[in-house]
Amino acid sequence: MAKILIIEDEKNLARFVQLELKHENYETVVENNGRKGLEDALSQDFDAILLDLMLPDLNGLEIARRVRQAKTTPIIMMTARDSVIDRVSGLDHGADDYIIKPFAIEELLARLRAVLRRVKIEKESQSVSVSKQQIVRFKDLTIETANRIVHRGDGKVIDLTKREYNLLMTLIENKNNVVSRDQLLSKIWGPESNIETNVVEVYVRYLRNKIDIPGRPSYIKTVRGTGYMVRDEEDVRR
Ligand code: CA
């Protein structure tokens, strides 16, 4: 039985979500206060966290950030705000998906199932990839896929977030081919995510800032109206 932490200060909403989750056979813990929610999230093992954005004591973004420093527990942000900036900043702080209030409970349940399914698939694929230690090279980057570490030829480690890493690897796996924004969204955030394609642009920018060499052409080529691609050195010269 999956165990879900609900951090929500609107008590009626929290209770409603809790009842619905119980009805679906989830085990639930509810906290109405941000600090207590964070304590639970860190001290217990949950399969997913439903996290409100505006909370007393500690806001949802800060909770997501601190949970993410310690754990990979999937987080779905529940936010009343509806701007790309808030969504991106939620995702940036480590949330896996978000849902805009007011929401239909069916939508929340669907997102929760999607997140839990994704974790299961990731766990399965990680146990496969760990067994085959692999080094991938792209331009001056060396990627140890088993440890998900990226470094330059000079040995300097490039600190990438999980999504930046997945974005880079998806592009490299499709080297010399265009990967559309939709493909990237589906690959990195999951086929059922609520995330808009302009979030991909934001993450490509983050990734470029980390891997590109200043003053040189970007490693990631924008293919106008389509998506992105990375190419081998030879192709660029051609
Ligand atoms: Ca609130």
PDB file of C-alpha atoms and ligand atoms in Angstrom:
ATOM      1  CA  MET A   1       0.000   0.000   0.000  1.00  0.00           C
ATOM      2  CA  ALA A   2       1.513   3.327  -1.049  1.00  0.00           C
ATOM      3  CA  LYS A   3       1.973   5.849   1.743  1.00  0.00           C
ATOM      4  CA  ILE A   4       1.246   9.480   0.912  1.00  0.00           C
ATOM      5  CA  LEU A   5       2.070  12.625   2.891  1.00  0.00           C
ATOM      6  CA  ILE A   6      -0.374  15.492   2.433  1.00  0.00           C
ATOM      7  CA  ILE A   7       0.949  18.898   3.476  1.00  0.00           C
ATOM      8  CA  GLU A   8      -1.945  21.340   3.186  1.00  0.00           C
ATOM      9  CA  ASP A   9      -3.118  24.046   5.566  1.00  0.00           C
ATOM     10  CA  GLU A  10      -6.663  24.309   4.209  1.00  0.00           C
ATOM     11  CA  LYS A  11      -8.060  21.723   6.577  1.00  0.00           C
ATOM     12  CA  ASN A  12     -11.204  20.964   4.594  1.00  0.00           C
ATOM     13  CA  LEU A  13      -9.205  20.364   1.445  1.00  0.00           C
ATOM     14  CA  ALA A  14      -6.652  18.259   3.311  1.00  0.00           C
ATOM     15  CA  ARG A  15      -9.403  16.125   4.834  1.00  0.00           C
ATOM     16  CA  PHE A  16     -11.185  15.746   1.516  1.00  0.00           C
ATOM     17  CA  VAL A  17      -8.002  14.631  -0.264  1.00  0.00           C
ATOM     18  CA  GLN A  18      -7.194  12.287   2.608  1.00  0.00           C
ATOM     19  CA  LEU A  19     -10.617  10.615   2.463  1.00  0.00           C
ATOM     20  CA  GLU A  20     -10.388  10.181  -1.283  1.00  0.00           C
ATOM     21  CA  LEU A  21      -6.913   8.671  -1.015  1.00  0.00           C
ATOM     22  CA  LYS A  22      -8.038   6.316   1.747  1.00  0.00           C
ATOM     23  CA  HIS A  23     -10.908   5.284  -0.459  1.00  0.00           C
ATOM     24  CA  GLU A  24      -8.317   4.373  -3.117  1.00  0.00           C
ATOM     25  CA  ASN A  25      -6.451   2.310  -0.501  1.00  0.00           C
ATOM     26  CA  TYR A  26      -3.579   4.690   0.057  1.00  0.00           C
ATOM     27  CA  GLU A  27      -2.142   5.111   3.518  1.00  0.00           C
ATOM     28  CA  THR A  28      -2.084   8.827   4.406  1.00  0.00           C
ATOM     29  CA  VAL A  29      -0.523  11.280   6.821  1.00  0.00           C
ATOM     30  CA  VAL A  30      -1.772  14.878   6.920  1.00  0.00           C
ATOM     31  CA  GLU A  31       0.120  17.912   8.178  1.00  0.00           C
ATOM     32  CA  ASN A  32      -1.391  21.404   8.184  1.00  0.00           C
ATOM     33  CA  ASN A  33       1.876  23.146   8.933  1.00  0.00           C
ATOM     34  CA  GLY A  34       4.935  23.489   6.714  1.00  0.00           C
ATOM     35  CA  ARG A  35       7.577  22.782   9.319  1.00  0.00           C
ATOM     36  CA  LYS A  36       5.822  19.675  10.621  1.00  0.00           C
ATOM     37  CA  GLY A  37       5.291  18.520   7.059  1.00  0.00           C
ATOM     38  CA  LEU A  38       9.008  18.802   6.355  1.00  0.00           C
ATOM     39  CA  GLU A  39       9.849  16.900   9.550  1.00  0.00           C
ATOM     40  CA  ASP A  40       7.552  14.043   8.498  1.00  0.00           C
ATOM     41  CA  ALA A  41       8.887  14.043   4.953  1.00  0.00           C
ATOM     42  CA  LEU A  42      12.453  13.714   6.206  1.00  0.00           C
ATOM     43  CA  SER A  43      11.902  11.328   9.108  1.00  0.00           C
ATOM     44  CA  GLN A  44       9.504   8.872   7.442  1.00  0.00           C
ATOM     45  CA  ASP A  45       9.465   7.105   4.107  1.00  0.00           C
ATOM     46  CA  PHE A  46       6.624   8.137   1.843  1.00  0.00           C
ATOM     47  CA  ASP A  47       5.910   7.003  -1.694  1.00  0.00           C
ATOM     48  CA  ALA A  48       4.796  10.498  -2.661  1.00  0.00           C
ATOM     49  CA  ILE A  49       4.153  13.933  -1.161  1.00  0.00           C
ATOM     50  CA  LEU A  50       1.245  16.210  -2.036  1.00  0.00           C
ATOM     51  CA  LEU A  51       2.504  19.657  -1.204  1.00  0.00           C
ATOM     52  CA  ASP A  52       0.667  22.944  -0.969  1.00  0.00           C
ATOM     53  CA  LEU A  53       2.618  26.053  -1.980  1.00  0.00           C
ATOM     54  CA  MET A  54       1.496  28.619   0.601  1.00  0.00           C
ATOM     55  CA  LEU A  55       1.839  27.168   4.099  1.00  0.00           C
ATOM     56  CA  PRO A  56       2.355  28.518   7.591  1.00  0.00           C
ATOM     57  CA  ASP A  57       5.943  28.438   8.962  1.00  0.00           C
ATOM     58  CA  LEU A  58       7.613  27.084   5.841  1.00  0.00           C
ATOM     59  CA  ASN A  59       6.434  27.419   2.243  1.00  0.00           C
ATOM     60  CA  GLY A  60       6.094  24.595  -0.240  1.00  0.00           C
ATOM     61  CA  LEU A  61       9.065  25.618  -2.386  1.00  0.00           C
ATOM     62  CA  GLU A  62      11.376  25.521   0.598  1.00  0.00           C
ATOM     63  CA  ILE A  63       9.984  22.160   1.688  1.00  0.00           C
ATOM     64  CA  ALA A  64      10.476  20.739  -1.819  1.00  0.00           C
ATOM     65  CA  ARG A  65      14.033  22.042  -1.905  1.00  0.00           C
ATOM     66  CA  ARG A  66      14.955  20.557   1.458  1.00  0.00           C
ATOM     67  CA  VAL A  67      13.291  17.219   0.779  1.00  0.00           C
ATOM     68  CA  ARG A  68      15.109  17.001  -2.547  1.00  0.00           C
ATOM     69  CA  GLN A  69      18.476  17.556  -0.877  1.00  0.00           C
ATOM     70  CA  ALA A  70      17.923  14.404   1.132  1.00  0.00           C
ATOM     71  CA  LYS A  71      15.477  12.219  -0.776  1.00  0.00           C
ATOM     72  CA  THR A  72      13.977  11.367  -4.137  1.00  0.00           C
ATOM     73  CA  THR A  73      10.387  11.069  -2.851  1.00  0.00           C
ATOM     74  CA  PRO A  74       8.136  12.301  -5.677  1.00  0.00           C
ATOM     75  CA  ILE A  75       6.447  15.622  -4.953  1.00  0.00           C
ATOM     76  CA  ILE A  76       3.280  16.955  -6.520  1.00  0.00           C
ATOM     77  CA  MET A  77       2.771  20.651  -5.812  1.00  0.00           C
ATOM     78  CA  MET A  78      -0.774  21.850  -5.295  1.00  0.00           C
ATOM     79  CA  THR A  79      -0.839  25.485  -6.197  1.00  0.00           C
ATOM     80  CA  ALA A  80      -3.539  28.098  -6.519  1.00  0.00           C
ATOM     81  CA  ARG A  81      -1.277  30.266  -8.586  1.00  0.00           C
ATOM     82  CA  ASP A  82      -1.246  29.849 -12.293  1.00  0.00           C
ATOM     83  CA  SER A  83       1.873  31.353 -13.781  1.00  0.00           C
ATOM     84  CA  VAL A  84       4.685  29.656 -15.616  1.00  0.00           C
ATOM     85  CA  ILE A  85       7.221  31.227 -13.268  1.00  0.00           C
ATOM     86  CA  ASP A  86       5.654  29.636 -10.195  1.00  0.00           C
ATOM     87  CA  ARG A  87       5.416  26.306 -11.911  1.00  0.00           C
ATOM     88  CA  VAL A  88       8.977  26.415 -13.132  1.00  0.00           C
ATOM     89  CA  SER A  89      10.194  27.483  -9.721  1.00  0.00           C
ATOM     90  CA  GLY A  90       8.258  24.619  -8.121  1.00  0.00           C
ATOM     91  CA  LEU A  91       9.788  22.154 -10.551  1.00  0.00           C
ATOM     92  CA  ASP A  92      13.138  23.814 -10.072  1.00  0.00           C
ATOM     93  CA  HIS A  93      12.958  23.228  -6.348  1.00  0.00           C
ATOM     94  CA  GLY A  94      12.461  19.551  -6.955  1.00  0.00           C
ATOM     95  CA  ALA A  95       8.726  19.048  -7.467  1.00  0.00           C
ATOM     96  CA  ASP A  96       7.918  16.332  -9.995  1.00  0.00           C
ATOM     97  CA  ASP A  97       4.561  17.614 -11.096  1.00  0.00           C
ATOM     98  CA  TYR A  98       1.977  20.149 -10.074  1.00  0.00           C
ATOM     99  CA  ILE A  99      -1.760  20.556 -10.059  1.00  0.00           C
ATOM    100  CA  ILE A 100      -3.622  23.848 -10.126  1.00  0.00           C
ATOM    101  CA  LYS A 101      -6.271  24.485  -7.499  1.00  0.00           C
ATOM    102  CA  PRO A 102      -9.160  24.037  -7.645  1.00  0.00           C
ATOM    103  CA  PHE A 103      -8.687  20.579  -9.128  1.00  0.00           C
ATOM    104  CA  ALA A 104     -10.894  17.596  -9.757  1.00  0.00           C
ATOM    105  CA  ILE A 105      -9.962  14.764  -7.422  1.00  0.00           C
ATOM    106  CA  GLU A 106      -9.808  12.398 -10.422  1.00  0.00           C
ATOM    107  CA  GLU A 107      -7.050  14.539 -11.880  1.00  0.00           C
ATOM    108  CA  LEU A 108      -5.071  14.471  -8.648  1.00  0.00           C
ATOM    109  CA  LEU A 109      -5.455  10.694  -8.420  1.00  0.00           C
ATOM    110  CA  ALA A 110      -4.328  10.312 -12.036  1.00  0.00           C
ATOM    111  CA  ARG A 111      -1.235  12.462 -11.442  1.00  0.00           C
ATOM    112  CA  LEU A 112      -0.427  10.530  -8.317  1.00  0.00           C
ATOM    113  CA  ARG A 113      -0.696   7.204 -10.115  1.00  0.00           C
ATOM    114  CA  ALA A 114       1.487   8.553 -12.932  1.00  0.00           C
ATOM    115  CA  VAL A 115       4.180   9.709 -10.501  1.00  0.00           C
ATOM    116  CA  LEU A 116       4.159   6.395  -8.629  1.00  0.00           C
ATOM    117  CA  ARG A 117       4.342   4.477 -11.905  1.00  0.00           C
ATOM    118  CA  ARG A 118       7.272   6.616 -13.059  1.00  0.00           C
ATOM    119  CA  VAL A 119       9.191   5.942  -9.843  1.00  0.00           C
ATOM    120  CA  LYS A 120       8.641   2.229 -10.282  1.00  0.00           C
ATOM    121  CA  ILE A 121       9.934   2.343 -13.874  1.00  0.00           C
ATOM    122  CA  GLU A 122      12.939   4.476 -12.847  1.00  0.00           C
ATOM    123  CA  LYS A 123      13.844   2.056 -10.067  1.00  0.00           C
ATOM    124  CA  GLU A 124      13.652  -0.874 -12.458  1.00  0.00           C
ATOM    125  CA  SER A 125      15.756   0.849 -15.124  1.00  0.00           C
ATOM    126  CA  GLN A 126      18.327   2.004 -12.576  1.00  0.00           C
ATOM    127  CA  SER A 127      18.836  -1.506 -11.290  1.00  0.00           C
ATOM    128  CA  VAL A 128      19.544  -2.527 -14.882  1.00  0.00           C
ATOM    129  CA  SER A 129      21.932   0.331 -15.686  1.00  0.00           C
ATOM    130  CA  VAL A 130      23.936   0.045 -12.468  1.00  0.00           C
ATOM    131  CA  SER A 131      24.947  -3.440 -13.511  1.00  0.00           C
ATOM    132  CA  LYS A 132      26.530  -2.167 -16.726  1.00  0.00           C
ATOM    133  CA  GLN A 133      29.090   0.476 -15.807  1.00  0.00           C
ATOM    134  CA  GLN A 134      29.311   2.680 -18.851  1.00  0.00           C
ATOM    135  CA  ILE A 135      31.298   5.673 -19.939  1.00  0.00           C
ATOM    136  CA  VAL A 136      29.758   7.959 -22.543  1.00  0.00           C
ATOM    137  CA  ARG A 137      31.828  10.675 -24.179  1.00  0.00           C
ATOM    138  CA  PHE A 138      30.478  13.706 -25.945  1.00  0.00           C
ATOM    139  CA  LYS A 139      32.814  16.503 -27.032  1.00  0.00           C
ATOM    140  CA  ASP A 140      34.874  17.343 -23.936  1.00  0.00           C
ATOM    141  CA  LEU A 141      32.324  15.749 -21.601  1.00  0.00           C
ATOM    142  CA  THR A 142      32.698  12.349 -19.992  1.00  0.00           C
ATOM    143  CA  ILE A 143      29.599  10.810 -18.454  1.00  0.00           C
ATOM    144  CA  GLU A 144      29.703   7.922 -16.021  1.00  0.00           C
ATOM    145  CA  THR A 145      26.187   6.627 -16.491  1.00  0.00           C
ATOM    146  CA  ALA A 146      26.240   4.243 -13.536  1.00  0.00           C
ATOM    147  CA  ASN A 147      26.923   7.102 -11.111  1.00  0.00           C
ATOM    148  CA  ARG A 148      25.261   9.767 -13.268  1.00  0.00           C
ATOM    149  CA  ILE A 149      28.370  11.925 -13.014  1.00  0.00           C
ATOM    150  CA  VAL A 150      29.378  14.346 -15.764  1.00  0.00           C
ATOM    151  CA  HIS A 151      32.841  15.821 -15.987  1.00  0.00           C
ATOM    152  CA  ARG A 152      35.040  17.665 -18.440  1.00  0.00           C
ATOM    153  CA  GLY A 153      38.272  16.421 -19.909  1.00  0.00           C
ATOM    154  CA  ASP A 154      40.092  18.398 -17.235  1.00  0.00           C
ATOM    155  CA  GLY A 155      38.326  16.313 -14.588  1.00  0.00           C
ATOM    156  CA  LYS A 156      36.084  19.109 -13.333  1.00  0.00           C
ATOM    157  CA  VAL A 157      32.720  17.686 -12.294  1.00  0.00           C
ATOM    158  CA  ILE A 158      29.675  19.485 -13.711  1.00  0.00           C
ATOM    159  CA  ASP A 159      26.926  19.527 -11.135  1.00  0.00           C
ATOM    160  CA  LEU A 160      23.698  18.690 -12.959  1.00  0.00           C
ATOM    161  CA  THR A 161      20.267  18.213 -11.435  1.00  0.00           C
ATOM    162  CA  LYS A 162      18.455  14.966 -12.174  1.00  0.00           C
ATOM    163  CA  ARG A 163      16.409  16.602 -14.929  1.00  0.00           C
ATOM    164  CA  GLU A 164      19.358  18.395 -16.492  1.00  0.00           C
ATOM    165  CA  TYR A 165      21.206  15.088 -16.561  1.00  0.00           C
ATOM    166  CA  ASN A 166      18.250  13.282 -18.118  1.00  0.00           C
ATOM    167  CA  LEU A 167      17.902  16.068 -20.678  1.00  0.00           C
ATOM    168  CA  LEU A 168      21.571  15.815 -21.629  1.00  0.00           C
ATOM    169  CA  MET A 169      21.465  12.019 -21.882  1.00  0.00           C
ATOM    170  CA  THR A 170      18.293  12.049 -23.965  1.00  0.00           C
ATOM    171  CA  LEU A 171      19.939  14.427 -26.431  1.00  0.00           C
ATOM    172  CA  ILE A 172      23.145  12.393 -26.512  1.00  0.00           C
ATOM    173  CA  GLU A 173      21.266   9.121 -26.974  1.00  0.00           C
ATOM    174  CA  ASN A 174      19.644  10.726 -30.019  1.00  0.00           C
ATOM    175  CA  LYS A 175      22.851  12.343 -31.225  1.00  0.00           C
ATOM    176  CA  ASN A 176      22.638  13.890 -34.720  1.00  0.00           C
ATOM    177  CA  ASN A 177      18.852  13.673 -34.620  1.00  0.00           C
ATOM    178  CA  VAL A 178      16.371  16.339 -33.636  1.00  0.00           C
ATOM    179  CA  VAL A 179      14.472  15.638 -30.427  1.00  0.00           C
ATOM    180  CA  SER A 180      11.193  17.529 -30.231  1.00  0.00           C
ATOM    181  CA  ARG A 181      10.103  19.447 -27.154  1.00  0.00           C
ATOM    182  CA  ASP A 182       7.219  17.022 -26.730  1.00  0.00           C
ATOM    183  CA  GLN A 183       9.570  14.045 -26.834  1.00  0.00           C
ATOM    184  CA  LEU A 184      11.784  15.682 -24.232  1.00  0.00           C
ATOM    185  CA  LEU A 185       8.802  16.458 -22.013  1.00  0.00           C
ATOM    186  CA  SER A 186       7.530  12.929 -22.227  1.00  0.00           C
ATOM    187  CA  LYS A 187      10.951  11.393 -21.637  1.00  0.00           C
ATOM    188  CA  ILE A 188      11.982  13.617 -18.742  1.00  0.00           C
ATOM    189  CA  TRP A 189       8.742  14.494 -16.999  1.00  0.00           C
ATOM    190  CA  GLY A 190       6.720  11.471 -18.027  1.00  0.00           C
ATOM    191  CA  PRO A 191       4.063  11.044 -20.696  1.00  0.00           C
ATOM    192  CA  GLU A 192       1.263  12.106 -18.396  1.00  0.00           C
ATOM    193  CA  SER A 193       2.832  15.187 -16.887  1.00  0.00           C
ATOM    194  CA  ASN A 194       1.030  18.490 -16.820  1.00  0.00           C
ATOM    195  CA  ILE A 195       4.092  20.452 -17.786  1.00  0.00           C
ATOM    196  CA  GLU A 196       4.151  22.835 -20.712  1.00  0.00           C
ATOM    197  CA  THR A 197       6.740  22.706 -23.453  1.00  0.00           C
ATOM    198  CA  ASN A 198       8.197  26.116 -22.565  1.00  0.00           C
ATOM    199  CA  VAL A 199       9.558  24.509 -19.402  1.00  0.00           C
ATOM    200  CA  VAL A 200      11.828  22.485 -21.717  1.00  0.00           C
ATOM    201  CA  GLU A 201      13.303  25.745 -23.018  1.00  0.00           C
ATOM    202  CA  VAL A 202      14.051  26.845 -19.473  1.00  0.00           C
ATOM    203  CA  TYR A 203      15.853  23.584 -18.726  1.00  0.00           C
ATOM    204  CA  VAL A 204      17.820  23.684 -21.983  1.00  0.00           C
ATOM    205  CA  ARG A 205      19.005  27.134 -20.905  1.00  0.00           C
ATOM    206  CA  TYR A 206      20.089  25.812 -17.500  1.00  0.00           C
ATOM    207  CA  LEU A 207      21.914  22.935 -19.130  1.00  0.00           C
ATOM    208  CA  ARG A 208      23.665  25.172 -21.681  1.00  0.00           C
ATOM    209  CA  ASN A 209      24.856  27.441 -18.885  1.00  0.00           C
ATOM    210  CA  LYS A 210      26.503  24.461 -17.254  1.00  0.00           C
ATOM    211  CA  ILE A 211      27.976  22.497 -20.162  1.00  0.00           C
ATOM    212  CA  ASP A 212      28.769  25.080 -22.842  1.00  0.00           C
ATOM    213  CA  ILE A 213      32.141  26.753 -23.075  1.00  0.00           C
ATOM    214  CA  PRO A 214      31.695  30.542 -23.008  1.00  0.00           C
ATOM    215  CA  GLY A 215      32.426  32.178 -26.356  1.00  0.00           C
ATOM    216  CA  ARG A 216      31.976  28.932 -28.298  1.00  0.00           C
ATOM    217  CA  PRO A 217      28.837  27.712 -30.072  1.00  0.00           C
ATOM    218  CA  SER A 218      26.404  25.930 -27.784  1.00  0.00           C
ATOM    219  CA  TYR A 219      26.636  22.135 -27.570  1.00  0.00           C
ATOM    220  CA  ILE A 220      22.859  22.087 -27.931  1.00  0.00           C
ATOM    221  CA  LYS A 221      21.559  23.281 -31.260  1.00  0.00           C
ATOM    222  CA  THR A 222      18.058  24.769 -31.392  1.00  0.00           C
ATOM    223  CA  VAL A 223      16.143  23.524 -34.411  1.00  0.00           C
ATOM    224  CA  ARG A 224      13.609  26.238 -34.939  1.00  0.00           C
ATOM    225  CA  GLY A 225      10.009  25.160 -34.577  1.00  0.00           C
ATOM    226  CA  THR A 226      11.017  21.577 -33.859  1.00  0.00           C
ATOM    227  CA  GLY A 227      13.267  20.964 -30.913  1.00  0.00           C
ATOM    228  CA  TYR A 228      16.887  20.427 -30.034  1.00  0.00           C
ATOM    229  CA  MET A 229      19.807  18.304 -31.086  1.00  0.00           C
ATOM    230  CA  VAL A 230      23.428  17.630 -30.263  1.00  0.00           C
ATOM    231  CA  ARG A 231      25.968  16.743 -32.913  1.00  0.00           C
ATOM    232  CA  ASP A 232      29.420  15.287 -33.141  1.00  0.00           C
ATOM    233  CA  GLU A 233      32.302  17.644 -33.768  1.00  0.00           C
ATOM    234  CA  GLU A 234      32.659  16.370 -37.368  1.00  0.00           C
ATOM    235  CA  ASP A 235      29.108  17.282 -38.247  1.00  0.00           C
ATOM    236  CA  VAL A 236      29.531  20.813 -37.023  1.00  0.00           C
ATOM    237  CA  ARG A 237      32.555  21.351 -39.260  1.00  0.00           C
ATOM    238  CA  ARG A 238      30.793  20.050 -42.330  1.00  0.00           C
TER     239      ARG A 238
HETATM  240 CA    CA B   1      -2.220  27.054   1.604  1.00  0.00          CA
END
